Amino acid sequence: AQSVTQLGSHVSVSEGALVLLRCNYSSSVPPYLFWYVQYPNQGLQLLLKYTSAATLVKGINGFEAEFKKSETSFHLTKPSAHMSDAAEYFCAVSDPDTGNQFYFGTGTSLTVIP
Amino acid sequence: GAGVSQSPRYKVAKRGQDVALRCDPISGHVSLFWYQQALGQGPEFLTYFQNEAQLDKSGLPSDRFFAERPEGSVSTLKIQRTQQEDSAVYLCASSLEARTQQFFGPGTRLTVL
């Protein structure tokens, strides 16, 4: 079975500061991992995904995440926050053998302070 | 179309009413998924179709929930005798195949009074 834990339901950073959103997963098999962003009243948009290739994954809008098997983590980072990054961020895991279900974390709301 | 579309975007129902939520996936996408997102929570899996076949419905919370995709394209999620706990955003997603990236629609916000 797969599950995801996102530490910190709310994160605030100053504009230009480092963004770090935490995600830890639990999986009985090597997983696929995803980060999605959700803006108000919009659907989820894929930021990046890990599918067993390079452990450092680069996504859109300057975000990246590193898969660390030893820590069962897939934290999302961005060197310099922009006001437009304010949104809800979801980490998700799926079983690559079935792929039928995505298991989402409870989300982290990012606030960017000018 | 350019993306996944869902209708209606907002639905208010009185407790006990039946509702039907529609999803138009990206053309050519074989896989279609429904999720329920309660306020302040992440999306939770409801059901999955591959073409017209419903291969997994393990996430449907009760027998009041029913989904179909008769022609392998448009899908409808039906909720019978709605209850207040059914209030949530219902998200639809589609993908070329099950293990690839899922593209999400904007969701239907259901409020049951």
Coordinates of N, CA and C in Angstrom, one line a residue:
Chain A
A1 N 0.8 -1.2 0.0 CA 0.0 0.0 0.0 C 0.9 1.2 0.0
Q2 N 0.3 2.3 -0.6 CA 1.1 3.5 -0.6 C 0.4 4.6 0.2
S3 N 1.2 5.5 0.7 CA 0.6 6.7 1.4 C 1.6 7.8 1.4
V4 N 1.1 9.0 1.6 CA 2.0 10.2 1.6 C 1.7 11.1 2.8
T5 N 2.7 11.6 3.4 CA 2.6 12.6 4.5 C 3.3 13.9 4.1
Q6 N 2.5 14.9 4.2 CA 3.1 16.3 3.9 C 3.1 17.0 5.3
L7 N 4.4 17.3 5.7 CA 4.6 18.0 7.0 C 4.4 19.5 6.8
G8 N 3.5 20.0 7.6 CA 3.2 21.4 7.5 C 2.1 21.7 6.5
S9 N 0.9 22.0 7.1 CA -0.2 22.3 6.2 C -0.2 23.7 5.7
H10 N 0.6 24.6 6.4 CA 0.7 26.0 5.9 C 2.2 26.3 6.0
V11 N 2.7 26.9 5.0 CA 4.1 27.4 4.9 C 4.1 28.8 4.4
S12 N 4.8 29.7 5.1 CA 4.9 31.1 4.7 C 6.4 31.4 4.4
V13 N 6.7 32.0 3.3 CA 8.0 32.5 3.0 C 8.0 33.9 2.5
S14 N 9.1 34.6 2.6 CA 9.2 35.9 2.0 C 9.5 35.8 0.5
E15 N 9.1 36.8 -0.2 CA 9.4 36.8 -1.6 C 10.9 36.8 -1.8
G16 N 11.4 35.9 -2.7 CA 12.8 35.8 -2.9 C 13.5 34.7 -2.0
A17 N 12.8 34.2 -1.0 CA 13.4 33.2 -0.1 C 13.2 31.8 -0.6
L18 N 14.0 30.9 -0.1 CA 13.9 29.5 -0.4 C 12.5 28.9 -0.1
V19 N 12.0 28.1 -1.0 CA 10.7 27.4 -0.7 C 11.1 25.9 -0.5
L20 N 10.6 25.4 0.6 CA 10.9 23.9 0.9 C 9.5 23.4 1.4
L21 N 9.0 22.5 0.6 CA 7.7 21.8 1.0 C 8.1 20.3 1.2
R22 N 7.7 19.7 2.3 CA 8.1 18.4 2.6 C 7.1 17.3 2.3
C23 N 7.6 16.2 1.8 CA 6.8 15.1 1.5 C 7.5 13.8 1.8
N24 N 6.9 12.9 2.6 CA 7.5 11.6 2.9 C 6.4 10.6 2.4
Y25 N 6.9 9.5 1.9 CA 6.0 8.5 1.4 C 6.2 7.2 2.0
S26 N 5.3 6.3 1.9 CA 5.3 5.0 2.3 C 4.9 4.1 1.2
S27 N 5.7 3.1 0.8 CA 5.4 2.3 -0.3 C 6.1 1.0 -0.2
S28 N 5.4 -0.1 -0.6 CA 5.9 -1.4 -0.5 C 6.7 -1.8 -1.7
V29 N 6.6 -0.9 -2.8 CA 7.4 -1.1 -4.0 C 8.0 0.2 -4.4
P30 N 9.1 0.2 -5.2 CA 9.6 1.5 -5.7 C 8.5 2.3 -6.3
P31 N 8.2 3.5 -5.8 CA 7.0 4.2 -6.3 C 7.3 5.2 -7.4
Y32 N 6.2 5.7 -8.0 CA 6.3 6.9 -8.8 C 5.8 8.0 -7.9
L33 N 6.4 9.2 -8.0 CA 6.1 10.3 -7.1 C 5.8 11.5 -7.9
F34 N 4.9 12.4 -7.4 CA 4.4 13.5 -8.2 C 4.2 14.7 -7.2
W35 N 4.4 15.9 -7.7 CA 4.0 17.1 -7.1 C 3.0 17.8 -8.0
Y36 N 1.9 18.2 -7.4 CA 0.9 19.0 -8.2 C 0.7 20.3 -7.4
V37 N 0.3 21.3 -8.2 CA -0.1 22.6 -7.6 C -1.5 22.9 -8.0
Q38 N -2.2 23.5 -7.0 CA -3.6 23.8 -7.3 C -3.9 25.3 -6.9
Y39 N -4.3 26.1 -7.9 CA -4.6 27.5 -7.7 C -6.1 27.5 -7.4
P40 N -6.6 28.6 -6.7 CA -8.0 28.6 -6.3 C -8.9 28.4 -7.5
N41 N -9.9 27.5 -7.3 CA -10.9 27.3 -8.2 C -10.4 26.7 -9.5
Q42 N -9.2 26.1 -9.5 CA -8.7 25.4 -10.6 C -8.3 24.0 -10.3
G43 N -8.1 23.2 -11.4 CA -7.7 21.8 -11.2 C -6.3 21.7 -10.8
L44 N -5.8 20.5 -10.6 CA -4.4 20.3 -10.2 C -3.6 20.3 -11.5
Q45 N -2.4 20.9 -11.4 CA -1.5 21.0 -12.5 C -0.2 20.3 -12.0
L46 N 0.3 19.5 -12.9 CA 1.6 18.8 -12.6 C 2.8 19.7 -12.6
L47 N 3.5 19.7 -11.5 CA 4.8 20.4 -11.4 C 5.9 19.6 -11.9
L48 N 6.0 18.3 -11.3 CA 7.1 17.4 -11.7 C 6.7 16.0 -11.3
K49 N 7.5 15.1 -11.8 CA 7.3 13.7 -11.5 C 8.6 12.9 -11.4
Y50 N 8.6 11.9 -10.6 CA 9.7 11.0 -10.5 C 9.2 9.6 -10.9
T51 N 9.9 9.0 -11.9 CA 9.5 7.7 -12.4 C 10.6 6.8 -12.5
S52 N 11.5 6.8 -11.6 CA 12.7 5.9 -11.4 C 13.9 6.2 -12.3
A53 N 13.9 7.4 -12.9 CA 15.1 7.8 -13.7 C 16.0 8.6 -12.7
A54 N 16.3 9.8 -13.1 CA 17.2 10.6 -12.3 C 16.5 11.0 -11.0
T55 N 17.3 11.0 -9.9 CA 16.7 11.2 -8.6 C 16.4 12.7 -8.4
L56 N 17.1 13.6 -9.1 CA 16.8 15.0 -9.0 C 15.9 15.4 -10.2
V57 N 14.7 15.8 -9.9 CA 13.8 16.1 -11.0 C 13.5 17.5 -11.0
K58 N 13.6 18.1 -12.2 CA 13.3 19.5 -12.4 C 11.9 19.6 -13.0
G59 N 11.2 20.6 -12.6 CA 9.8 20.8 -13.0 C 9.6 22.2 -13.6
I60 N 8.3 22.5 -13.7 CA 8.0 23.9 -14.2 C 8.1 24.9 -13.2
N61 N 8.2 26.2 -13.6 CA 8.2 27.3 -12.7 C 9.4 27.3 -11.8
G62 N 10.5 26.7 -12.1 CA 11.7 26.7 -11.3 C 11.7 25.8 -10.1
F63 N 10.7 24.9 -10.0 CA 10.7 23.9 -8.9 C 11.5 22.7 -9.2
E64 N 12.0 22.1 -8.2 CA 12.7 20.8 -8.4 C 12.4 19.9 -7.1
A65 N 12.6 18.6 -7.2 CA 12.5 17.8 -6.1 C 13.5 16.6 -6.2
E66 N 13.9 16.1 -5.1 CA 14.9 15.1 -5.0 C 14.3 13.8 -4.4
F67 N 14.4 12.7 -5.0 CA 14.0 11.4 -4.5 C 15.1 10.9 -3.7
K68 N 14.8 10.7 -2.4 CA 15.8 10.1 -1.5 C 15.2 8.8 -0.9
K69 N 15.6 7.7 -1.4 CA 15.1 6.4 -1.0 C 15.4 6.1 0.5
S70 N 16.6 6.5 0.9 CA 17.0 6.2 2.3 C 16.1 7.0 3.3
E71 N 15.6 8.1 2.9 CA 14.8 8.9 3.8 C 13.3 8.8 3.4
T72 N 13.0 8.1 2.4 CA 11.6 8.0 1.9 C 11.0 9.3 1.7
S73 N 11.8 10.2 1.1 CA 11.3 11.6 1.0 C 11.3 12.1 -0.5
F74 N 10.6 13.1 -0.8 CA 10.5 13.7 -2.1 C 10.1 15.1 -1.9
H75 N 11.0 15.9 -1.2 CA 10.7 17.3 -0.9 C 10.8 18.2 -2.1
L76 N 10.0 19.2 -2.1 CA 9.9 20.1 -3.2 C 10.6 21.4 -2.8
T77 N 11.4 21.9 -3.7 CA 12.2 23.2 -3.4 C 12.1 24.1 -4.6
K78 N 12.3 25.4 -4.3 CA 12.5 26.4 -5.3 C 13.4 27.5 -4.6
P79 N 14.5 27.9 -5.3 CA 15.5 28.7 -4.7 C 15.0 30.1 -4.3
S80 N 14.0 30.7 -5.1 CA 13.6 32.0 -4.8 C 12.1 32.1 -5.1
A81 N 11.3 32.3 -4.0 CA 9.9 32.4 -4.1 C 9.4 33.6 -4.8
H82 N 8.3 33.4 -5.6 CA 7.7 34.5 -6.3 C 6.2 34.6 -5.8
M83 N 5.7 35.8 -5.9 CA 4.3 36.0 -5.4 C 3.3 35.0 -6.1
S84 N 3.6 34.7 -7.4 CA 2.7 33.8 -8.1 C 2.8 32.4 -7.7
D85 N 3.7 32.1 -6.8 CA 3.8 30.7 -6.3 C 2.8 30.4 -5.2
A86 N 2.2 31.4 -4.7 CA 1.2 31.2 -3.6 C 0.0 30.3 -4.2
A87 N -0.1 29.1 -3.5 CA -1.1 28.1 -4.0 C -1.1 26.9 -3.0
E88 N -1.9 25.9 -3.3 CA -1.9 24.7 -2.6 C -1.0 23.7 -3.3
Y89 N -0.2 22.9 -2.6 CA 0.7 22.0 -3.2 C 0.4 20.6 -2.7
F90 N 0.3 19.6 -3.6 CA 0.0 18.3 -3.2 C 1.1 17.3 -3.7
C91 N 1.5 16.5 -2.8 CA 2.4 15.4 -3.2 C 1.6 14.1 -3.4
A92 N 2.0 13.3 -4.3 CA 1.2 12.1 -4.6 C 2.1 10.9 -5.0
V93 N 1.7 9.7 -4.7 CA 2.4 8.5 -4.9 C 1.6 7.5 -5.7
S94 N 2.2 6.8 -6.6 CA 1.4 5.7 -7.2 C 2.3 4.5 -7.3
D95 N 1.6 3.4 -7.4 CA 2.3 2.1 -7.6 C 2.6 1.9 -9.1
P96 N 3.9 1.9 -9.6 CA 4.1 1.8 -11.0 C 3.6 0.5 -11.6
D97 N 3.4 -0.5 -10.8 CA 2.9 -1.8 -11.4 C 1.4 -1.7 -11.8
T98 N 0.7 -0.9 -11.0 CA -0.7 -0.8 -11.4 C -1.1 0.6 -11.9
G99 N -0.6 1.6 -11.1 CA -0.8 2.9 -11.6 C -2.2 3.4 -11.6
N100 N -3.2 2.6 -11.1 CA -4.6 2.9 -11.1 C -4.9 4.1 -10.2
Q101 N -4.3 4.1 -9.0 CA -4.6 5.1 -8.0 C -3.5 6.0 -7.7
F102 N -3.8 7.2 -7.6 CA -2.8 8.2 -7.0 C -3.2 8.4 -5.6
Y103 N -2.3 8.3 -4.6 CA -2.5 8.6 -3.2 C -2.0 10.0 -2.9
F104 N -2.8 10.9 -2.5 CA -2.4 12.3 -2.3 C -2.2 12.6 -0.8
G105 N -1.3 13.5 -0.6 CA -1.1 14.0 0.8 C -2.3 15.0 1.0
T106 N -2.3 15.6 2.2 CA -3.3 16.5 2.6 C -3.1 17.9 2.1
G107 N -1.9 18.1 1.5 CA -1.7 19.4 0.9 C -0.9 20.4 1.8
T108 N -0.2 21.3 1.2 CA 0.5 22.4 1.9 C 0.1 23.7 1.2
S109 N -0.4 24.6 2.0 CA -0.7 25.9 1.5 C 0.5 26.8 1.6
L110 N 0.9 27.3 0.5 CA 2.1 28.2 0.5 C 1.7 29.7 0.4
T111 N 2.1 30.5 1.3 CA 1.9 31.9 1.3 C 3.2 32.6 1.1
V112 N 3.2 33.5 0.1 CA 4.4 34.3 -0.2 C 4.2 35.7 0.3
I113 N 5.1 36.1 1.2 CA 4.9 37.5 1.8 C 5.8 38.5 1.0
P114 N 5.2 39.6 0.6 CA 6.0 40.6 -0.2 C 7.0 41.3 0.7
Chain B
G1 N -10.8 18.3 -26.8 CA -10.6 19.7 -26.4 C -9.1 19.8 -25.8
A2 N -8.8 21.0 -25.4 CA -7.5 21.3 -24.9 C -7.2 20.7 -23.6
G3 N -8.2 20.5 -22.8 CA -8.0 19.9 -21.4 C -9.2 19.2 -21.0
V4 N -9.2 18.7 -19.7 CA -10.3 18.0 -19.2 C -11.3 19.0 -18.7
S5 N -12.6 18.8 -19.1 CA -13.6 19.8 -18.7 C -14.6 19.0 -17.8
Q6 N -15.2 19.8 -16.9 CA -16.2 19.2 -16.0 C -17.4 20.1 -15.9
S7 N -18.6 19.5 -15.8 CA -19.8 20.4 -15.6 C -20.8 19.6 -14.7
P8 N -21.6 20.4 -14.0 CA -21.4 21.8 -13.8 C -20.2 22.1 -12.9
R9 N -19.8 23.4 -12.9 CA -18.7 23.7 -12.0 C -19.1 23.8 -10.5
Y10 N -20.4 24.2 -10.3 CA -20.9 24.3 -9.0 C -22.3 23.6 -9.0
K11 N -22.6 22.9 -7.9 CA -23.9 22.3 -7.8 C -24.4 22.3 -6.4
V12 N -25.6 22.8 -6.2 CA -26.2 22.9 -4.9 C -27.4 21.9 -4.9
A13 N -27.4 21.0 -4.0 CA -28.5 20.0 -3.9 C -29.1 20.0 -2.5
K14 N -30.4 19.7 -2.5 CA -31.0 19.4 -1.2 C -30.7 18.0 -0.8
R15 N -30.6 17.8 0.5 CA -30.4 16.4 0.9 C -31.5 15.5 0.4
G16 N -31.0 14.4 -0.1 CA -32.0 13.4 -0.7 C -32.1 13.5 -2.2
Q17 N -31.6 14.5 -2.8 CA -31.7 14.7 -4.2 C -30.6 13.8 -4.9
D18 N -30.9 13.5 -6.2 CA -29.9 12.8 -7.0 C -29.1 13.9 -7.8
V19 N -27.8 13.6 -8.0 CA -27.0 14.6 -8.8 C -26.2 13.8 -9.8
A20 N -25.9 14.4 -10.9 CA -25.1 13.8 -12.0 C -24.0 14.8 -12.4
L21 N -22.7 14.4 -12.3 CA -21.6 15.2 -12.6 C -20.9 14.7 -13.8
R22 N -20.6 15.6 -14.7 CA -20.1 15.1 -16.0 C -18.6 15.4 -16.2
C23 N -17.9 14.6 -16.9 CA -16.5 14.8 -17.2 C -16.2 14.5 -18.6
D24 N -15.6 15.5 -19.3 CA -15.1 15.3 -20.7 C -13.6 15.2 -20.7
P25 N -13.0 14.0 -20.9 CA -11.6 13.9 -20.8 C -10.9 14.4 -22.1
I26 N -9.6 14.5 -22.0 CA -8.8 14.8 -23.2 C -9.1 13.8 -24.3
S27 N -9.3 14.2 -25.5 CA -9.6 13.3 -26.6 C -8.4 12.3 -26.7
G28 N -8.8 11.0 -26.8 CA -7.8 10.0 -27.0 C -7.3 9.4 -25.7
H29 N -7.6 10.0 -24.6 CA -7.1 9.4 -23.3 C -7.9 8.2 -22.9
V30 N -7.2 7.1 -22.7 CA -7.8 5.8 -22.4 C -8.3 5.8 -21.0
S31 N -7.5 6.3 -20.1 CA -7.8 6.1 -18.7 C -8.5 7.4 -18.1
L32 N -9.5 7.1 -17.2 CA -10.2 8.2 -16.6 C -10.4 7.9 -15.1
F33 N -10.2 8.9 -14.3 CA -10.3 8.7 -12.9 C -11.2 9.8 -12.3
W34 N -11.9 9.4 -11.2 CA -12.6 10.3 -10.4 C -12.1 10.3 -9.0
Y35 N -12.0 11.5 -8.4 CA -11.5 11.8 -7.1 C -12.5 12.6 -6.3
Q36 N -12.5 12.5 -5.0 CA -13.3 13.3 -4.1 C -12.3 14.1 -3.3
Q37 N -12.5 15.4 -3.2 CA -11.6 16.3 -2.4 C -12.5 17.1 -1.4
A38 N -12.4 16.6 -0.2 CA -13.1 17.3 0.9 C -12.3 18.6 1.2
L39 N -13.0 19.5 1.9 CA -12.4 20.8 2.2 C -11.1 20.6 3.1
G40 N -10.0 21.2 2.6 CA -8.8 21.1 3.4 C -8.1 19.8 3.3
Q41 N -8.5 18.9 2.4 CA -7.9 17.6 2.2 C -7.4 17.4 0.8
G42 N -6.6 16.4 0.7 CA -6.1 16.0 -0.6 C -7.2 15.2 -1.4
P43 N -7.1 15.1 -2.7 CA -8.0 14.3 -3.4 C -7.9 12.8 -3.0
E44 N -9.1 12.2 -2.9 CA -9.1 10.7 -2.6 C -9.7 10.0 -3.8
F45 N -9.1 8.9 -4.2 CA -9.5 8.1 -5.3 C -10.9 7.5 -5.1
L46 N -11.7 7.6 -6.2 CA -13.0 7.0 -6.2 C -13.1 5.8 -7.1
T47 N -12.8 6.0 -8.4 CA -12.9 5.0 -9.3 C -12.1 5.3 -10.6
Y48 N -11.9 4.2 -11.4 CA -11.0 4.3 -12.5 C -11.6 3.5 -13.7
F49 N -11.5 4.1 -14.9 CA -12.0 3.5 -16.1 C -10.8 3.3 -17.1
Q50 N -10.8 2.2 -17.8 CA -10.0 2.1 -18.9 C -10.9 1.9 -20.1
N51 N -10.9 2.9 -21.0 CA -12.0 2.9 -22.0 C -13.3 2.9 -21.3
E52 N -14.2 2.0 -21.7 CA -15.5 1.9 -21.1 C -15.6 1.0 -19.9
A53 N -14.5 0.3 -19.6 CA -14.5 -0.7 -18.5 C -14.1 0.0 -17.2
Q54 N -15.0 -0.2 -16.2 CA -14.7 0.3 -14.9 C -13.8 -0.8 -14.2
L55 N -12.5 -0.6 -14.1 CA -11.6 -1.6 -13.6 C -11.4 -1.5 -12.1
D56 N -11.7 -0.4 -11.5 CA -11.5 -0.2 -10.0 C -12.5 0.7 -9.5
K57 N -13.4 0.3 -8.6 CA -14.3 1.2 -8.0 C -14.2 1.1 -6.5
S58 N -13.1 0.7 -6.0 CA -12.9 0.4 -4.6 C -13.0 1.7 -3.7
G59 N -12.8 2.9 -4.3 CA -12.9 4.1 -3.5 C -14.3 4.7 -3.4
L60 N -15.3 4.2 -4.1 CA -16.6 4.7 -4.0 C -17.1 4.5 -2.5
P61 N -17.6 5.5 -1.9 CA -17.8 5.4 -0.4 C -19.1 4.7 -0.1
S62 N -20.0 4.6 -1.0 CA -21.2 3.8 -0.7 C -21.9 3.4 -2.0
D63 N -23.0 2.6 -1.9 CA -23.7 2.2 -3.1 C -24.5 3.3 -3.6
R64 N -24.5 4.5 -3.0 CA -25.2 5.6 -3.6 C -24.4 6.2 -4.7
F65 N -23.2 5.9 -4.8 CA -22.3 6.5 -5.8 C -22.2 5.5 -7.0
F66 N -22.3 6.0 -8.2 CA -22.3 5.2 -9.4 C -21.6 6.0 -10.5
A67 N -20.7 5.4 -11.2 CA -20.0 6.0 -12.3 C -20.1 5.2 -13.6
E68 N -20.2 5.9 -14.7 CA -20.2 5.1 -15.9 C -19.5 5.9 -17.0
R69 N -19.1 5.2 -18.0 CA -18.4 5.7 -19.2 C -18.7 4.9 -20.4
P70 N -19.9 4.9 -20.8 CA -20.5 3.9 -21.7 C -19.8 3.8 -23.1
E71 N -19.3 4.9 -23.6 CA -18.6 4.9 -24.9 C -17.1 5.1 -24.8
G72 N -16.6 5.0 -23.6 CA -15.2 5.2 -23.5 C -14.7 6.6 -23.6
S73 N -15.6 7.6 -23.5 CA -15.1 9.0 -23.6 C -15.7 9.7 -22.4
V74 N -16.8 10.4 -22.6 CA -17.4 11.1 -21.5 C -17.8 10.2 -20.3
S75 N -17.6 10.7 -19.1 CA -18.0 9.9 -17.9 C -19.0 10.7 -17.1
T76 N -19.8 10.0 -16.4 CA -20.8 10.6 -15.5 C -20.6 10.0 -14.1
L77 N -20.5 10.8 -13.1 CA -20.6 10.3 -11.7 C -21.9 10.7 -11.1
K78 N -22.7 9.7 -10.7 CA -24.0 9.9 -10.2 C -24.0 9.6 -8.7
I79 N -24.6 10.5 -7.9 CA -24.8 10.3 -6.5 C -26.3 10.3 -6.2
Q80 N -26.8 9.3 -5.7 CA -28.2 9.2 -5.3 C -28.4 9.5 -3.9
R81 N -29.6 10.1 -3.6 CA -30.0 10.4 -2.3 C -28.9 11.1 -1.5
T82 N -28.4 12.3 -2.0 CA -27.3 13.0 -1.5 C -27.4 13.2 0.0
Q83 N -26.3 13.2 0.7 CA -26.2 13.5 2.1 C -25.2 14.6 2.3
Q84 N -25.2 15.3 3.4 CA -24.4 16.4 3.7 C -22.9 16.0 3.6
E85 N -22.6 14.8 4.0 CA -21.2 14.4 4.0 C -20.7 14.2 2.5
D86 N -21.6 14.3 1.5 CA -21.1 14.2 0.2 C -20.6 15.5 -0.4
S87 N -20.8 16.6 0.4 CA -20.3 17.9 0.0 C -18.8 17.9 -0.2
A88 N -18.3 18.2 -1.3 CA -16.9 18.1 -1.7 C -16.7 18.6 -3.1
V89 N -15.4 18.7 -3.5 CA -15.1 18.9 -4.9 C -14.8 17.6 -5.5
Y90 N -15.5 17.3 -6.6 CA -15.3 16.1 -7.3 C -14.4 16.4 -8.6
L91 N -13.2 15.7 -8.6 CA -12.3 16.0 -9.6 C -12.2 14.8 -10.6
C92 N -12.1 15.1 -11.8 CA -11.9 14.1 -12.9 C -10.5 14.3 -13.5
A93 N -9.9 13.2 -13.8 CA -8.6 13.2 -14.4 C -8.5 12.2 -15.6
S94 N -7.7 12.5 -16.6 CA -7.6 11.5 -17.6 C -6.1 11.4 -18.0
S95 N -5.7 10.2 -18.5 CA -4.4 10.0 -19.0 C -4.4 9.1 -20.2
L96 N -3.2 9.1 -20.9 CA -3.1 8.2 -22.0 C -3.2 6.8 -21.7
E97 N -2.6 6.4 -20.5 CA -2.7 5.1 -20.0 C -2.5 5.2 -18.5
A98 N -2.8 4.2 -17.8 CA -2.9 4.3 -16.3 C -1.7 4.8 -15.6
R99 N -0.5 4.5 -16.1 CA 0.7 4.8 -15.3 C 1.3 6.1 -15.7
T100 N 0.7 6.8 -16.7 CA 1.3 8.1 -17.1 C 0.6 9.3 -16.4
Q101 N 1.1 10.4 -16.7 CA 0.6 11.6 -16.0 C -0.9 11.8 -16.1
Q102 N -1.5 12.1 -15.0 CA -2.9 12.4 -15.0 C -3.2 13.9 -15.2
F103 N -4.1 14.3 -16.1 CA -4.4 15.6 -16.3 C -5.8 15.9 -15.6
F104 N -5.9 16.9 -14.8 CA -7.1 17.1 -14.0 C -8.0 18.2 -14.6
G105 N -9.2 18.0 -14.4 CA -10.2 19.0 -14.7 C -10.3 20.0 -13.5
P106 N -11.1 21.0 -13.7 CA -11.3 22.1 -12.7 C -12.1 21.6 -11.5
G107 N -12.9 20.5 -11.6 CA -13.7 20.0 -10.5 C -15.1 20.6 -10.5
T108 N -15.9 19.8 -9.9 CA -17.3 20.3 -9.6 C -17.4 20.4 -8.1
R109 N -17.8 21.6 -7.6 CA -18.0 21.7 -6.2 C -19.5 21.4 -5.9
L110 N -19.7 20.4 -5.1 CA -21.0 19.9 -4.7 C -21.3 20.4 -3.3
T111 N -22.4 21.1 -3.1 CA -22.8 21.5 -1.7 C -24.2 20.9 -1.5
V112 N -24.3 20.1 -0.5 CA -25.5 19.4 -0.1 C -26.1 20.1 1.2
L113 N -27.3 20.7 1.0 CA -27.9 21.4 2.1 C -28.8 20.6 2.9

